[in-house]
Tab-separated table of C-alpha atoms in Angstrom:
chain	number	residue	atom	x	y	z
T	1	ARG	CA	-15.012	-30.397	-76.540
T	2	LYS	CA	-14.996	-28.191	-79.576
T	3	ARG	CA	-11.378	-27.674	-80.523
T	4	ALA	CA	-9.957	-24.094	-80.856
T	5	LEU	CA	-10.058	-22.943	-84.994
T	6	ARG	CA	-6.379	-22.267	-85.827
T	7	PHE	CA	-5.266	-20.935	-89.323
T	8	PRO	CA	-1.914	-19.888	-90.232
T	9	SER	CA	-0.896	-16.385	-89.654
T	10	HIS	CA	1.978	-14.120	-91.192
T	11	ASN	CA	3.605	-14.217	-87.936
T	12	HIS	CA	3.798	-17.984	-87.526
T	13	CYS	CA	4.179	-19.513	-90.847
T	14	ARG	CA	7.692	-20.007	-92.513
T	15	LEU	CA	7.182	-19.477	-96.003
T	16	VAL	CA	9.345	-20.101	-98.691
T	17	ILE	CA	8.152	-18.000	-101.786
T	18	THR	CA	11.136	-16.451	-104.031
T	19	TYR	CA	8.814	-13.647	-105.858
T	20	MET	CA	7.917	-11.066	-103.042
T	21	GLN	CA	7.530	-8.080	-105.195
T	22	PRO	CA	4.550	-5.804	-103.839
T	23	LEU	CA	1.489	-6.562	-105.589
T	24	PRO	CA	0.611	-3.407	-108.034
T	25	GLU	CA	-2.508	-1.583	-107.230
T	26	SER	CA	-3.634	-2.838	-111.215
T	27	LEU	CA	-3.852	-6.424	-109.659
T	28	SER	CA	-5.492	-5.757	-106.590
T	29	PRO	CA	-8.694	-7.453	-107.643
T	30	ILE	CA	-6.180	-10.952	-107.347
T	31	ARG	CA	-4.668	-9.740	-103.939
T	32	ALA	CA	-6.794	-12.471	-101.829
T	33	TYR	CA	-5.303	-15.184	-103.944
T	34	VAL	CA	-2.181	-14.045	-103.368
T	35	ASP	CA	-2.124	-13.209	-99.686
T	36	ARG	CA	-3.973	-16.590	-99.046
T	37	ALA	CA	-1.006	-18.521	-101.121
T	38	ARG	CA	1.338	-17.002	-98.794
T	39	GLU	CA	-0.642	-17.612	-95.689
T	40	LEU	CA	-0.797	-21.654	-96.890
T	41	LYS	CA	2.582	-21.924	-98.228
T	42	SER	CA	3.417	-23.832	-95.044
T	43	VAL	CA	0.324	-25.627	-94.588
T	44	SER	CA	0.274	-27.081	-98.489
T	45	ALA	CA	3.070	-26.141	-101.225
T	46	VAL	CA	0.351	-27.598	-103.852
T	47	VAL	CA	-2.652	-25.489	-102.613
T	48	SER	CA	-0.114	-22.551	-102.550
T	49	HIS	CA	0.832	-22.872	-106.026
T	50	GLN	CA	-2.749	-23.404	-107.378
T	51	LEU	CA	-3.972	-20.416	-106.004
T	52	ARG	CA	-1.088	-18.348	-107.325
T	53	VAL	CA	-1.525	-20.181	-110.885
T	54	HIS	CA	-5.167	-19.082	-110.216
T	55	ALA	CA	-4.129	-15.400	-109.617
T	56	ALA	CA	-1.598	-15.201	-112.707
T	57	ALA	CA	-4.629	-16.410	-114.904
T	58	VAL	CA	-7.225	-14.086	-113.326
T	59	GLY	CA	-4.678	-11.164	-113.458
T	60	LEU	CA	-3.945	-11.909	-117.444
T	61	ALA	CA	-7.749	-11.480	-117.969
T	62	LEU	CA	-7.669	-8.066	-116.267
T	63	ARG	CA	-8.346	-5.049	-118.612
T	64	SER	CA	-7.338	-2.911	-115.810
T	65	ARG	CA	-3.712	-4.160	-115.460
T	66	ASP	CA	-0.930	-1.612	-116.409
T	67	ALA	CA	2.835	-2.114	-117.247
T	68	ALA	CA	3.544	-2.755	-113.499
T	69	GLY	CA	0.857	-5.208	-113.064
T	70	THR	CA	2.246	-7.112	-116.668
T	71	ARG	CA	5.460	-7.059	-115.202
T	72	TRP	CA	4.298	-8.797	-112.013
T	73	LEU	CA	2.687	-11.218	-113.477
T	74	MET	CA	5.635	-12.121	-116.084
T	75	GLY	CA	7.668	-12.474	-112.652
T	76	ILE	CA	5.201	-14.931	-110.896
T	77	LEU	CA	4.689	-16.972	-114.332
T	78	ASP	CA	8.393	-17.883	-114.152
T	79	GLU	CA	8.691	-18.524	-110.733
T	80	LEU	CA	5.361	-20.923	-111.192
T	81	GLU	CA	7.153	-22.583	-113.876
T	82	LYS	CA	10.130	-23.282	-111.870
T	83	GLU	CA	8.078	-24.400	-108.469
T	84	ARG	CA	6.093	-26.989	-110.994
T	85	GLY	CA	9.207	-28.914	-111.317
T	86	ALA	CA	10.550	-28.739	-108.129
T	87	LEU	CA	6.931	-30.125	-106.535
T	88	GLY	CA	7.514	-32.955	-108.477
T	89	PRO	CA	4.767	-35.601	-109.067
T	90	PRO	CA	1.389	-35.270	-107.236
T	91	GLU	CA	0.303	-37.827	-104.596
T	92	ALA	CA	-3.134	-36.331	-105.848
T	93	PRO	CA	-4.744	-34.232	-108.778
T	94	ALA	CA	-4.150	-30.769	-107.480
T	95	GLY	CA	-8.018	-29.846	-107.646
T	96	ALA	CA	-8.466	-32.557	-105.152
T	97	THR	CA	-6.030	-31.103	-102.760
T	98	LEU	CA	-7.355	-27.670	-102.891
T	99	ARG	CA	-11.191	-28.909	-102.564
T	100	ALA	CA	-10.163	-30.912	-99.602
T	101	LEU	CA	-8.824	-28.067	-97.643
T	102	ALA	CA	-11.326	-25.663	-98.474
T	103	ILE	CA	-13.855	-28.013	-97.374
T	104	ASP	CA	-12.050	-28.812	-94.210
T	105	ILE	CA	-11.755	-25.228	-93.354
T	106	TYR	CA	-15.505	-24.517	-94.010
T	107	GLU	CA	-16.431	-27.346	-91.924
T	108	ARG	CA	-14.083	-26.365	-88.604
T	109	ALA	CA	-15.156	-22.960	-88.910
T	110	ARG	CA	-18.986	-23.803	-89.366
T	111	LYS	CA	-18.793	-25.767	-86.381
T	112	LEU	CA	-17.513	-22.908	-84.090
T	113	ASP	CA	-19.499	-20.171	-85.637
T	114	ARG	CA	-22.728	-18.526	-83.755
T	115	PRO	CA	-24.580	-17.174	-86.726
T	116	ASP	CA	-27.363	-16.407	-84.363
T	117	THR	CA	-25.292	-14.288	-81.939
T	118	ALA	CA	-24.372	-10.641	-82.356
T	119	PRO	CA	-20.677	-10.223	-81.101
T	120	THR	CA	-20.188	-7.976	-78.081
T	121	PRO	CA	-16.921	-6.544	-76.258
T	122	ARG	CA	-17.931	-9.057	-73.207
T	123	ASP	CA	-18.062	-12.219	-75.085
T	124	ARG	CA	-14.973	-14.480	-74.940
T	125	TRP	CA	-16.388	-16.198	-78.404
T	126	ALA	CA	-16.466	-12.627	-80.049
T	127	VAL	CA	-12.928	-11.907	-78.694
T	128	LEU	CA	-11.108	-15.180	-79.458
T	129	GLU	CA	-12.905	-17.047	-81.703
T	130	ALA	CA	-14.905	-15.024	-83.983
T	131	PRO	CA	-11.902	-13.414	-85.820
T	132	ARG	CA	-10.474	-16.927	-86.838
T	133	ILE	CA	-13.771	-17.856	-87.914
T	134	ALA	CA	-14.199	-14.803	-90.321
T	135	GLN	CA	-10.797	-15.151	-91.410
T	136	GLY	CA	-11.313	-19.087	-92.272
T	137	LEU	CA	-14.468	-18.938	-93.819
T	138	HIS	CA	-12.898	-16.154	-96.183
T	139	ALA	CA	-9.889	-18.454	-96.873
T	140	SER	CA	-12.445	-21.259	-97.701
T	141	ALA	CA	-14.299	-19.107	-99.969
T	142	VAL	CA	-10.804	-17.803	-101.946
T	143	LEU	CA	-9.735	-21.458	-102.145
T	144	LEU	CA	-12.881	-22.954	-103.685
T	145	ASP	CA	-13.049	-19.886	-106.292
T	146	ALA	CA	-9.566	-20.805	-107.378
T	147	LEU	CA	-10.844	-24.300	-107.789
T	148	THR	CA	-12.769	-23.036	-110.894
T	149	GLN	CA	-9.304	-23.387	-112.605
T	150	HIS	CA	-10.085	-27.077	-112.822
T	151	GLY	CA	-13.880	-26.613	-114.199
T	152	PRO	CA	-17.298	-25.316	-113.055
T	153	LEU	CA	-17.978	-26.267	-109.211
T	154	SER	CA	-20.675	-28.637	-108.248
T	155	ALA	CA	-23.755	-27.347	-107.102
T	156	THR	CA	-22.242	-28.189	-103.630
T	157	GLU	CA	-18.887	-26.164	-103.926
T	158	LEU	CA	-20.680	-23.309	-104.932
T	159	ALA	CA	-23.056	-23.431	-102.391
T	160	VAL	CA	-20.434	-23.557	-99.713
T	161	LEU	CA	-18.260	-20.695	-101.607
T	162	ARG	CA	-21.233	-18.669	-101.477
T	163	ALA	CA	-22.061	-19.307	-97.736
T	164	ALA	CA	-18.512	-18.820	-96.739
T	165	HIS	CA	-17.922	-15.509	-98.816
T	166	GLN	CA	-21.276	-14.218	-97.178
T	167	ARG	CA	-20.724	-15.024	-93.593
T	168	SER	CA	-17.012	-14.145	-93.385
T	169	GLN	CA	-18.001	-10.681	-94.807
T	170	VAL	CA	-21.011	-10.197	-92.254
T	171	LEU	CA	-19.330	-11.574	-89.368
T	172	SER	CA	-16.249	-9.245	-90.154
T	173	ALA	CA	-18.291	-6.271	-90.382
T	174	GLN	CA	-20.185	-7.101	-87.071
T	175	LEU	CA	-16.957	-7.476	-85.394
T	176	VAL	CA	-15.862	-4.174	-86.841
T	177	LYS	CA	-18.779	-2.287	-85.477
T	178	SER	CA	-18.909	-3.910	-82.158
T	179	LEU	CA	-15.318	-4.556	-80.955
T	180	SER	CA	-13.684	-1.732	-83.156
T	181	MET	CA	-11.565	-4.192	-84.747
T	182	GLU	CA	-9.720	-3.491	-88.147
T	183	ARG	CA	-11.436	-5.403	-90.921
T	184	LEU	CA	-10.597	-8.984	-90.491
T	185	VAL	CA	-11.085	-10.156	-94.331
T	186	PRO	CA	-10.860	-8.018	-97.494
T	187	ALA	CA	-13.794	-6.622	-99.254
T	188	TRP	CA	-13.251	-9.363	-101.819
T	189	GLN	CA	-15.697	-10.614	-104.436
T	190	PRO	CA	-15.453	-14.521	-105.812
T	191	LEU	CA	-14.376	-13.813	-109.429
T	192	GLY	CA	-14.281	-17.471	-111.132
T	193	HIS	CA	-17.804	-18.649	-110.225
T	194	THR	CA	-20.004	-15.438	-111.786
T	195	ALA	CA	-20.466	-17.223	-114.601
T	196	GLN	CA	-22.000	-20.475	-112.973
T	197	PRO	CA	-25.993	-20.611	-111.990
T	198	PRO	CA	-27.442	-19.764	-108.620
T	199	ALA	CA	-26.662	-22.835	-106.202
T	200	SER	CA	-28.756	-23.840	-103.088
T	201	PRO	CA	-27.425	-23.275	-99.843
T	202	PRO	CA	-25.318	-25.883	-98.397
T	203	PRO	CA	-26.551	-28.813	-96.318
């Protein structure tokens, strides 16, 4: 029997993040990293930290950043510096922890997915499982994109990122259209891998 896919939600995670100022509009390209960091804080403090490190690096490179965005980034940089000491010596390299969670979420979501099935309101899978699958695939893509802070992705990692991102967007759009759901994942584009060459589909 397949296990239900369970992902942290805003309602059930006990979050411990001190810097909770709203994200300024000029930093909207990094919202996916910040939101996933909040969601995954109770799952892995290391992964949450890595996501916000990546968000800060991407935010500092944004030409669209305004004064409010700069102030927000200075605040999160201060928090990250304090948090780095609180985390202590890592049990494993941070990149390896980030990758492991990304691949785990992707594999679990892929096993429950039905890419050849068009969601309908009468389909129990579409109502109960498909929304979590879309959100899980999106989270996997965000995590793998954040992994680029440790260097270029391997061909396999890049293929998984692109497959997870594409499927999450397609499935979310199908659910919005067929079940009149609110959009489940943001209209986000991976930022960290754009300079890398095309990848073959994942096995």
